[in-house]
Short mmCIF file of C-alpha atoms and ligand atoms in Angstrom, two decimals:
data_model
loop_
_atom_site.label_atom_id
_atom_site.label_comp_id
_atom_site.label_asym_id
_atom_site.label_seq_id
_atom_site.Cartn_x
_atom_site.Cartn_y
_atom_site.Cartn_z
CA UNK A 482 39.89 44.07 9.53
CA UNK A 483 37.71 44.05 12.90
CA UNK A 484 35.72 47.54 11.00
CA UNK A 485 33.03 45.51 9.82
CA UNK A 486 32.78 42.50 12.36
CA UNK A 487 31.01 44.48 15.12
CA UNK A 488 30.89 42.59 18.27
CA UNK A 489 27.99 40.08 18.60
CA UNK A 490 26.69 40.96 21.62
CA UNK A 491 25.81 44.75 20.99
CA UNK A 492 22.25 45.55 20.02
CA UNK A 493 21.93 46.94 16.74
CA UNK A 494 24.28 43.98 15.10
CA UNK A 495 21.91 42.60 12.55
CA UNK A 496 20.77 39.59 13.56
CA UNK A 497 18.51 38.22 10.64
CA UNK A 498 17.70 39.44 7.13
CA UNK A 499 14.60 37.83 5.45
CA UNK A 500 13.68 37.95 1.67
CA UNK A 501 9.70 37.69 1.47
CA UNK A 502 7.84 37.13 -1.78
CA UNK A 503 4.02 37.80 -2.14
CA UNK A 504 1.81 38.64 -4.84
CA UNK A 505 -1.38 40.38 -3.10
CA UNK A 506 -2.81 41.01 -6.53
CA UNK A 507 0.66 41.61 -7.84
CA UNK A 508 4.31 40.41 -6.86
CA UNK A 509 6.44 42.12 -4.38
CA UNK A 510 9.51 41.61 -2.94
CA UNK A 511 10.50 42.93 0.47
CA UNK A 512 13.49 42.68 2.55
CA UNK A 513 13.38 42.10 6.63
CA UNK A 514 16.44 42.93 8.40
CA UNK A 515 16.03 42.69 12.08
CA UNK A 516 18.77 43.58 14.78
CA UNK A 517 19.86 41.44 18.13
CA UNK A 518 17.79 43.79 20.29
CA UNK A 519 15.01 43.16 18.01
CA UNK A 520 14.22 45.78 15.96
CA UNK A 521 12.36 45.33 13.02
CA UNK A 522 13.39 47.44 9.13
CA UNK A 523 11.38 46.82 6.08
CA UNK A 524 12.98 47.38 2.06
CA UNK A 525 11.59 47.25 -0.86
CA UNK A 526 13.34 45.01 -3.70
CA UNK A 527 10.19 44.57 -6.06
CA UNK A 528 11.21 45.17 -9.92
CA UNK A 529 8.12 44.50 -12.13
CA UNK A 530 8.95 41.39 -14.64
CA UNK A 531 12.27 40.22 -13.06
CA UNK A 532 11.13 39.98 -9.84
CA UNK A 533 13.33 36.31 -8.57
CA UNK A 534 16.04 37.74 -9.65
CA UNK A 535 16.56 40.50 -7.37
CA UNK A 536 15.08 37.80 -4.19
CA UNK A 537 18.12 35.82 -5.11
CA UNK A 538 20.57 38.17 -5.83
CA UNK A 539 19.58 39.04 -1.87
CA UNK A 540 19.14 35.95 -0.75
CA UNK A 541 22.03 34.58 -2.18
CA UNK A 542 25.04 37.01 -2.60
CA UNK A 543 23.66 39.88 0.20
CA UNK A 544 22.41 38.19 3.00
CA UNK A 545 25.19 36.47 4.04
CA UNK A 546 27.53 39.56 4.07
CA UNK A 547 24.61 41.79 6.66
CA UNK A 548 24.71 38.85 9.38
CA UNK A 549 26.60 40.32 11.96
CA UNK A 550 26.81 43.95 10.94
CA UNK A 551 25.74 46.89 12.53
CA UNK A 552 22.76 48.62 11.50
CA UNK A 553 23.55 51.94 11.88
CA UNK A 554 26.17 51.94 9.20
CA UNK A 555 23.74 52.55 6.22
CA UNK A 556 27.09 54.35 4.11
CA UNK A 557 29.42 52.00 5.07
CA UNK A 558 27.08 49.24 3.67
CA UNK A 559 26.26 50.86 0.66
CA UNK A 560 29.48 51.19 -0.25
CA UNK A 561 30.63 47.89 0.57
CA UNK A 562 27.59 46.35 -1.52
CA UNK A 563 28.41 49.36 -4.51
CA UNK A 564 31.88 48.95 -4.83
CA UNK A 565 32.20 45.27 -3.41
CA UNK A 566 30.29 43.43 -6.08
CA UNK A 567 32.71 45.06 -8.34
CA UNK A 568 29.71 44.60 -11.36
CA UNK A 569 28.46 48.20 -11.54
CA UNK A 570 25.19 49.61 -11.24
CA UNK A 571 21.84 48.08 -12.71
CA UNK A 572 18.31 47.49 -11.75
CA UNK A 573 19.04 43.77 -10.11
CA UNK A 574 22.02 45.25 -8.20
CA UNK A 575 20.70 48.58 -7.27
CA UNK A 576 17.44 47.17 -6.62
CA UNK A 577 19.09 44.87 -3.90
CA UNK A 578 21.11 47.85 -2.31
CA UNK A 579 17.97 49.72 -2.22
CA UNK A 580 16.02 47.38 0.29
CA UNK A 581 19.01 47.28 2.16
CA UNK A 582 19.29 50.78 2.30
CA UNK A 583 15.91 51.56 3.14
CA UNK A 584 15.52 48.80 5.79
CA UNK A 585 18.42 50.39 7.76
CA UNK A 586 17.12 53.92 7.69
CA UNK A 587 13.67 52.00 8.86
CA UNK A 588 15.96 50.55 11.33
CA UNK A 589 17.51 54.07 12.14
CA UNK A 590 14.83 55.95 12.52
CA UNK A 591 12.61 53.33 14.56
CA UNK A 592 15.50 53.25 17.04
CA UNK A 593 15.60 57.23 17.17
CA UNK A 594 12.04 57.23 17.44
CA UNK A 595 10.86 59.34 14.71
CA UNK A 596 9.87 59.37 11.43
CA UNK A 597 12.35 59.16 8.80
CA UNK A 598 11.88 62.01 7.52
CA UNK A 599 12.92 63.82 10.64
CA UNK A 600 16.59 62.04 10.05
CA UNK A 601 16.39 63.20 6.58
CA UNK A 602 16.54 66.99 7.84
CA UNK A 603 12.64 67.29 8.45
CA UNK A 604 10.13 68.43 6.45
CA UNK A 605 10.59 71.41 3.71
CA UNK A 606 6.75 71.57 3.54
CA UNK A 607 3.38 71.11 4.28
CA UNK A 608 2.80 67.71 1.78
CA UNK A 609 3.90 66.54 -1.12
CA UNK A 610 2.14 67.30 -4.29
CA UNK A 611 1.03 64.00 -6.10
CA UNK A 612 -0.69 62.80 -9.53
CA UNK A 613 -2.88 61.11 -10.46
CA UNK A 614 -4.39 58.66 -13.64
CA UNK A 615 -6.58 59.17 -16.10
CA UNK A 616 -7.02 57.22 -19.69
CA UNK A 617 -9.70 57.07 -21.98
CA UNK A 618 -10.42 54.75 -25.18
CA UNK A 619 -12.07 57.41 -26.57
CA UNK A 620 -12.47 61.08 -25.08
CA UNK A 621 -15.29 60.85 -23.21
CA UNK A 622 -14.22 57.52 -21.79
CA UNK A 623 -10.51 59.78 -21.06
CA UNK A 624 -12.59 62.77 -19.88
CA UNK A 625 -14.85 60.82 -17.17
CA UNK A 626 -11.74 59.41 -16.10
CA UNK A 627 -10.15 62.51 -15.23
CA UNK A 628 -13.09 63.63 -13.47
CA UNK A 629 -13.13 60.44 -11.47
CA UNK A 630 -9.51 61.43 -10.38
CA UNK A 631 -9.96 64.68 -9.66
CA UNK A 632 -13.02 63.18 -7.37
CA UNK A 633 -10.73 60.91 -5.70
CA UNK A 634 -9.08 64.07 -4.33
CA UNK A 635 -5.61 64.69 -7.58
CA UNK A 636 -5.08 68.04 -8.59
CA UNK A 637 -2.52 67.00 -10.90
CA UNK A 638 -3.17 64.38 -13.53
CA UNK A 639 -1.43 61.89 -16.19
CA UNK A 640 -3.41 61.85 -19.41
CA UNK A 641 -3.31 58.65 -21.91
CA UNK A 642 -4.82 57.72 -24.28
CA UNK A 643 -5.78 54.81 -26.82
CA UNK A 644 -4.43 55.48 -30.72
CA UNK A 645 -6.74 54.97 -33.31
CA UNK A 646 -5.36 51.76 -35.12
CA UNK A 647 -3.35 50.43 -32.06
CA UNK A 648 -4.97 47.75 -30.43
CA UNK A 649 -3.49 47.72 -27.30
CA UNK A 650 -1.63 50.53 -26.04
CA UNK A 651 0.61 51.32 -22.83
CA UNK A 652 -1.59 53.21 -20.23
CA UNK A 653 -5.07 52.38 -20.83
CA UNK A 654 -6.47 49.42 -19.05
CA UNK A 655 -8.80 47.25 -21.53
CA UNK A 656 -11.71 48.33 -19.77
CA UNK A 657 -12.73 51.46 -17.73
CA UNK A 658 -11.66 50.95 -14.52
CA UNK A 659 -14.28 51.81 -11.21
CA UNK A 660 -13.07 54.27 -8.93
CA UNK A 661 -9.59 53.74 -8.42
CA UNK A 662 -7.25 53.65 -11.24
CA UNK A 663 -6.01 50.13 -11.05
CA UNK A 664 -4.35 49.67 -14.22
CA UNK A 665 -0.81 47.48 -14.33
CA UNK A 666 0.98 46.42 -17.25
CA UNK A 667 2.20 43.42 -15.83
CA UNK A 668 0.16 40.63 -16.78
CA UNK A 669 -0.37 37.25 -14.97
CA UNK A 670 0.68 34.43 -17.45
CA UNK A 671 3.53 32.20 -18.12
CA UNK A 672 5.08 34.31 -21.15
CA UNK A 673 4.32 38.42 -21.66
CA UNK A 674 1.44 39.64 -23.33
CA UNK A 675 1.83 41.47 -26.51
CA UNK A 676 1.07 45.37 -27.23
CA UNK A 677 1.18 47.42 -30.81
CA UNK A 678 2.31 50.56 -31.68
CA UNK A 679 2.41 52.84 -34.51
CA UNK A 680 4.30 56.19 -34.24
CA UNK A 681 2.49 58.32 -36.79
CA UNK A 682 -0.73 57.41 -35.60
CA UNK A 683 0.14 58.34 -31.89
CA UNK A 684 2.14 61.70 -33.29
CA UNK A 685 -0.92 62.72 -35.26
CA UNK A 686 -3.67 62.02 -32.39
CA UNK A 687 -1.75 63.05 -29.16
CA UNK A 688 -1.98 67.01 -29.81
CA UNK A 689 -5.73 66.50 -30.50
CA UNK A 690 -6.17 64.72 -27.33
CA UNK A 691 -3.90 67.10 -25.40
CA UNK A 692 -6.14 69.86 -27.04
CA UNK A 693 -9.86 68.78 -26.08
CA UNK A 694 -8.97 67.73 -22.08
CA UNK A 695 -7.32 71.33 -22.25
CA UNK A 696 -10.23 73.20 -23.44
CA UNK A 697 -12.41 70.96 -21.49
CA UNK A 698 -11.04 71.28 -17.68
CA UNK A 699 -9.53 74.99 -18.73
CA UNK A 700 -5.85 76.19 -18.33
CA UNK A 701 -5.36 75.35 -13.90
CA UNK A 702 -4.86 71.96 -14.14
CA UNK A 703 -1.63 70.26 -14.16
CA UNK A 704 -1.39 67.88 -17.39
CA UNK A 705 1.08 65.14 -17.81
CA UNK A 706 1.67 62.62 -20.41
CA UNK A 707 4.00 59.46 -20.72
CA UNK A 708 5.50 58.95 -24.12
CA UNK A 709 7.31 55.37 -22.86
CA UNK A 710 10.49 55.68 -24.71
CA UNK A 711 8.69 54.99 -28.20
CA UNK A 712 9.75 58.23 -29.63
CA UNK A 713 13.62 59.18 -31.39
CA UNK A 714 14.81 62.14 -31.03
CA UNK A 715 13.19 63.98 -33.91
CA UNK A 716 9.96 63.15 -33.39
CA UNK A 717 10.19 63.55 -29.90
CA UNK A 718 11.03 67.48 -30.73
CA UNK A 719 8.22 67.26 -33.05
CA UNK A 720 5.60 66.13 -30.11
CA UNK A 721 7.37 68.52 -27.66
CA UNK A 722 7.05 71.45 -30.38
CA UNK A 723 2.73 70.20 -31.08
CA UNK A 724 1.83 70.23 -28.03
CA UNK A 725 3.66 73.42 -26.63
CA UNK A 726 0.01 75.00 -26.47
CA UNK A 727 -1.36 72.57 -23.81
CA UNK A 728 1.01 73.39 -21.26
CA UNK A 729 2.05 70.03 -20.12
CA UNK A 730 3.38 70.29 -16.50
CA UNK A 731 5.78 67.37 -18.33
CA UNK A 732 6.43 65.30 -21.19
CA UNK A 733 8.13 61.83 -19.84
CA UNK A 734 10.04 59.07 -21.54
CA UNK A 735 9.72 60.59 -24.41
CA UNK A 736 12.82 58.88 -25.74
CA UNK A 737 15.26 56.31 -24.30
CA UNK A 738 17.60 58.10 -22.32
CA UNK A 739 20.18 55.29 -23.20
CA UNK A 740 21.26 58.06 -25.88
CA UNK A 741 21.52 61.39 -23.53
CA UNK A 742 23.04 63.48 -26.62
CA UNK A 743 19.82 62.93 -28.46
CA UNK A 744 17.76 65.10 -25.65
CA UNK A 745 20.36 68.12 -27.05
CA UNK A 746 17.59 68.27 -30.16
CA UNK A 747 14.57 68.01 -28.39
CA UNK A 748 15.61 70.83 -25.81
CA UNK A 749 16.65 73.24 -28.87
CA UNK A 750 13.30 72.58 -30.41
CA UNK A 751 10.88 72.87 -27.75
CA UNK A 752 10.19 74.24 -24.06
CA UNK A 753 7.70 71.34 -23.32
CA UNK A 754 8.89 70.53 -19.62
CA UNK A 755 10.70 66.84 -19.77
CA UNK A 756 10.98 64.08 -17.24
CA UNK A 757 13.25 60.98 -17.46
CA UNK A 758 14.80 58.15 -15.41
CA UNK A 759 12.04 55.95 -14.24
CA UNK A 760 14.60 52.68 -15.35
CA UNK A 761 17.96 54.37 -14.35
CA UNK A 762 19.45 53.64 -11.34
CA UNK A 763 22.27 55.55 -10.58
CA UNK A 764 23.92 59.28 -10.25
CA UNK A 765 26.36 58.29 -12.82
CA UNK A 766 23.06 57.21 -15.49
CA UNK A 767 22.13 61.04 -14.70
CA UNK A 768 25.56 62.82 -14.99
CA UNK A 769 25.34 64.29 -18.65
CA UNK A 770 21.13 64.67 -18.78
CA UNK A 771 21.91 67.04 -15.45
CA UNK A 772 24.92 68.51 -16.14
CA UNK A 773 23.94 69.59 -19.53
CA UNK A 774 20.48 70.63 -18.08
CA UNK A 775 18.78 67.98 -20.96
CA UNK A 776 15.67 67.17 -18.34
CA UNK A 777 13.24 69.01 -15.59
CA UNK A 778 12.26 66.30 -13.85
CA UNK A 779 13.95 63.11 -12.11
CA UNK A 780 11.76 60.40 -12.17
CA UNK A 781 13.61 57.31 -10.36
CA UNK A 782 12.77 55.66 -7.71
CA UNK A 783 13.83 54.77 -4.22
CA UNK A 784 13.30 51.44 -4.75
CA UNK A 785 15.43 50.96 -8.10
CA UNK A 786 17.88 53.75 -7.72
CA UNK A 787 19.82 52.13 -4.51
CA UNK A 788 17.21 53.62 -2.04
CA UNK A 789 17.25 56.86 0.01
CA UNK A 790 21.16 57.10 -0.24
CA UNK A 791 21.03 56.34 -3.63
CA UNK A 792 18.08 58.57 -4.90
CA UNK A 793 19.54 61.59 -2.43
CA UNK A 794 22.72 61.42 -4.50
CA UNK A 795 20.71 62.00 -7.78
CA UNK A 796 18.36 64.60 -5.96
CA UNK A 797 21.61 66.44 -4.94
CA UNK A 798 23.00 66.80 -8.65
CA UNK A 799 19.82 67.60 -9.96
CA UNK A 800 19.51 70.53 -7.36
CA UNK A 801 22.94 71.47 -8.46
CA UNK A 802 21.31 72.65 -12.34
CA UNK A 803 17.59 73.68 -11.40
CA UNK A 804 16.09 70.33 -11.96
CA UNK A 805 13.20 68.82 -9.99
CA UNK A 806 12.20 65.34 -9.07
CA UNK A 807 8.84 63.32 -9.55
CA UNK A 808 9.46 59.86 -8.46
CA UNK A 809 8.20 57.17 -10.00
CA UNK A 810 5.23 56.04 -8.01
CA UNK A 811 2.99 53.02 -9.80
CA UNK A 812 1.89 50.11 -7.77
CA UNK A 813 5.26 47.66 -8.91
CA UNK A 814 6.83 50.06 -6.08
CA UNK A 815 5.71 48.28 -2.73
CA UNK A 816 3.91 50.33 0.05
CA UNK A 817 7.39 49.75 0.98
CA UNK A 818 9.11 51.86 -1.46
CA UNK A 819 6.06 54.27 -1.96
CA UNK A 820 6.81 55.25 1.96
CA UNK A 821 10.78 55.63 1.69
CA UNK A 822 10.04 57.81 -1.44
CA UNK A 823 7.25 60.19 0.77
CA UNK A 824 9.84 60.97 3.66
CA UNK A 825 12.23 61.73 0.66
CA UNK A 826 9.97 64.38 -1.09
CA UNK A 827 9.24 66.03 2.16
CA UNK A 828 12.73 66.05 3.60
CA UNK A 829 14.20 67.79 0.06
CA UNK A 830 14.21 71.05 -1.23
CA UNK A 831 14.18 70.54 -4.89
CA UNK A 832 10.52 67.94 -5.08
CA UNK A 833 8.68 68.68 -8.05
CA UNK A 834 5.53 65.76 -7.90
CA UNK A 835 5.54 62.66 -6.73
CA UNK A 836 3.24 60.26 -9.01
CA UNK A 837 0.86 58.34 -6.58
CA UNK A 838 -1.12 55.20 -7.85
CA UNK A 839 -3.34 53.79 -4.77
CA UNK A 840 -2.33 50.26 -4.36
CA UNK A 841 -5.26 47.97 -4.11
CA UNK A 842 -7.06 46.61 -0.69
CA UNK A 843 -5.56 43.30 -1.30
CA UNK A 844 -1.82 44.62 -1.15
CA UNK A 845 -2.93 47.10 2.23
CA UNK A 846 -3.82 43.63 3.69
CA UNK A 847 -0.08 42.62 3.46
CA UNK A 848 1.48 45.83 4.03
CA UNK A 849 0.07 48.52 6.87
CA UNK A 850 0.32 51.77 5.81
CA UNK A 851 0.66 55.41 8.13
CA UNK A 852 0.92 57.60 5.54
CA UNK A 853 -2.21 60.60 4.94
CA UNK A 854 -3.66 61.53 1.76
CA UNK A 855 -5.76 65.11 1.94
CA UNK A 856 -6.33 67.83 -0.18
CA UNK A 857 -4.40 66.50 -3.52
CA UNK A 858 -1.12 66.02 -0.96
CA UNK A 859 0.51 63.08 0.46
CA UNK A 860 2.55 62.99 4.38
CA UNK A 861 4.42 59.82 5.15
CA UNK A 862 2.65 60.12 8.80
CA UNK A 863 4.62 60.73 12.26
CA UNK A 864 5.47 56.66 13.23
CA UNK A 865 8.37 56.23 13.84
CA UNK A 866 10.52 54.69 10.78
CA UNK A 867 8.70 54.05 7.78
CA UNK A 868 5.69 53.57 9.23
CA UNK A 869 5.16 50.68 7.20
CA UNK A 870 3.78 47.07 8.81
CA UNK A 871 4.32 43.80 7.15
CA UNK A 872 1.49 40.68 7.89
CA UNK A 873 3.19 37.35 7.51
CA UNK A 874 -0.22 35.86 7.58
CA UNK A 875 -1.79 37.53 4.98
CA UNK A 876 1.17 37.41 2.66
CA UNK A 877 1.15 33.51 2.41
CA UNK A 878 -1.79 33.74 1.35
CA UNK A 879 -0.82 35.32 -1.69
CA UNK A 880 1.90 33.13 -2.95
CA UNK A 881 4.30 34.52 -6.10
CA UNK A 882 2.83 34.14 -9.58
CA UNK A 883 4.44 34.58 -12.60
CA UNK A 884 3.77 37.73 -14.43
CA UNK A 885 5.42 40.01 -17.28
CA UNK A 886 5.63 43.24 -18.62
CA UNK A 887 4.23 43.19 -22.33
CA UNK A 888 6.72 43.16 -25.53
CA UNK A 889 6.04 45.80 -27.66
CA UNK A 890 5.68 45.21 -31.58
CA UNK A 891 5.39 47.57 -34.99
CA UNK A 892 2.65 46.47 -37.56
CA UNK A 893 5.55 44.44 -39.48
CA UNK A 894 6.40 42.68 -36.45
CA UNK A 895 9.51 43.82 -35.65
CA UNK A 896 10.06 44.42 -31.54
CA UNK A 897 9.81 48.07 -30.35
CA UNK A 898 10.52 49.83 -27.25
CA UNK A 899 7.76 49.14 -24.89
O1 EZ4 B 1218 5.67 51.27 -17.11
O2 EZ4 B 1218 6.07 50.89 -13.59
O3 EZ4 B 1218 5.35 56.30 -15.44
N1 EZ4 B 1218 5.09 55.18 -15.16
C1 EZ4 B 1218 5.40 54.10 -15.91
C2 EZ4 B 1218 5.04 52.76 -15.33
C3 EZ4 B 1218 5.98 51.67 -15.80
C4 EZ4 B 1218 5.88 50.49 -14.90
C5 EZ4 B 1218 6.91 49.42 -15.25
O4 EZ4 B 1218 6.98 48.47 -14.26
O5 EZ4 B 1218 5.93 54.26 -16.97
O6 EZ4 B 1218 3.70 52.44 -15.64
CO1 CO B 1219 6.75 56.27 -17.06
#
């Protein structure tokens, strides 16, 4: 077939497509894809822990099969990266597709000369609602924290917490952090770190915690919390059910959604709003937690979900059964990703929140950034594309280092969800 050889000579044939480690604080991945007339698309391939393996699985299997295609076929080459690896779905794979995806609508929409967003079917509002945040050790560690984000502009804000009895806990960096909240779970060393948990103990303090920030900052203010999979079903209905009087905005992760059936018992037992999906990847991961109506809130992400024409497929079901989306937004999503995922929100109808954690001034020394931040709303800016810059300079200096997520482990030992 001639379909996909497109001849050499026109302009938008890709002529290069470069994978590009750097660790500016933390690792990222990025993918490069120029065209013969020479214009320039970033992606973001960055998953947090398994990093190499998604460089290779582009270097290696993916790069080889763009040489010579055209750009503007962004379907086309999803499908024939989908469906031609036969092996279906998962983060490595869809992780890959997505910085191909999102480098050719870079591509598209730098050639158009407008921001993506515009190609997306422009913007359904003003900005895009974003949260914050805040943890605490104790509460008036957690309650100065919140303050601090509400001073750095959120009107929306993630509350966790430490546990009384857990010595390290997902959420709440070892010490208070200074103005921004820098806090990443990945940890710099040769093997991963390891973190405790204890299921009563968190059931037990949660509510109380959930209680105080509610009576201090009064009933306006948007509260989420991130239950990280820890929970089964039951006791997930059981936190849903405690903290009903809080008015969470959400309740996310709080079990695996491996088992989707399981969310049938936590619906019936409470009307706590829930999110879910920050590790799936695809439309089919989503088809019985939307159909069935079992969430609120989408949480992938651009960058793991197979990028904007993966994520819009998702964002299209949900719309289908009322649900909303909050991306998942912490800094082991590139500037890269962060941006693809802005002209999303503001492009669809059915955004919910978009969770925004600033990335530090080491990684915006690698990666230029046009987006705006005002009034407790992002807006991916008007450049054209992404509006995202990449400094080859400035990311050698930061070569890749090796860093985990942490293991998770009961008092007895034994290895828990993390
Ligand atoms: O643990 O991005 O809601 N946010 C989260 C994150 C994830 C990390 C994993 O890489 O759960 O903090
Ligand atoms: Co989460």
């Amino acid at each position: 077939m001639t379909l996909d050889q497109p001849a050499p000579s026109r302009g938008t044939t890709i002529r290069s497509a470069e994978v590009l480690v750097t660790s500016p604080g933390r690792n990222f991945v990025t993918l490069r894809i120029t065209t013969q007339d020479g214009v320039v698309g970033l992606g973001d391939a960055t998953l947090n822990g398994r990093e190499l393996a998604v460089a290779s699985y582009l270097q290696d299997h993916v790069v080889p099969m763009l040489i010579g295609r055209d750009a503007h076929r962004i379907e086309d080459t999803w499908q024939m990266l989908h469906r031609g690896a036969y092996w279906r779905r998962g983060p490595v794979t869809m992780c890959a597709i997505a910085a191909v995806d999102v480098a050719l609508w870079d591509i598209k929409a730098r050639i158009a000369g407008l921001p993506l967003y515009q190609l997306l079917g422009g913007a359904s509002r003003e900005g895009i609602m974003a949260y914050g945040h805040a943890s605490g050790r104790d509460l008036p560690e957690l309650m100065d924290s919140i303050r601090a984000q509400q001073a750095a502009g959120f009107r929306s804000i993630r509350v966790q917490s430490s546990v009384p009895g857990v010595d390290k806990i997902y959420g709440v960096p070892a010490a208070p952090s200074s103005g921004t909240y820098d806090y990443e779970p990945a940890q710099r060393a040769p093997l991963p770190v390891e973190e405790d948990w204890d299921t009563r103990a968190y059931l037990r303090h949660l509510p109380q915690v959930l209680e105080a920030v509610r009576n201090e900052f009064g009933p306006e203010l948007p509260l989420l919390h991130d239950a990280h999979h820890r929970l089964t079903p039951n006791e997930a209905a059981r936190l849903g059910r405690a903290v009903e009087p809080f008015d969470l905005f959400w309740l996310e992760d709080c079990t695996p959604a491996d088992n989707p059936e399981g969310l049938r018992l936590v619906r019936q037992s409470t009307t706590t709003p829930l999110a879910i999906g920050e590790v799936l990847t695809s439309v089919w991961d989503y088809r019985q937690l939307l159909s069935e109506q079992l969430i609120d809130y989408v949480r992938s992400s651009v960058t793991h979900a197979g990028g904007i024409t993966g994520l819009r497929r998702i964002v299209d079901l949900a719309a289908l059964h009322q649900v909303r989306t909050g991306f998942h937004g912490p800094t082991d999503i590139s500037p890269v990703g962060m941006a693809a995922a802005l002209h999303l929100d503001l492009a669809i109808h059915n955004l919910g929140i978009q969770e925004y954690m600033q990335h530090s001034a080491l990684t915006g020394e690698v990666f230029g950034q046009s987006f705006r931040w005002s009034g407790g709303l992002l807006h991916p800016g008007e450049e054209p594309g992404l509006g995202v810059t990449y400094d080859d300079d400035a990311a050698a200096r930061h070569p890749y280092s090796p860093a985990y997520l942490p293991l998770n482990r009961l008092k007895d030992g034994t290895i828990h969800d993390w």
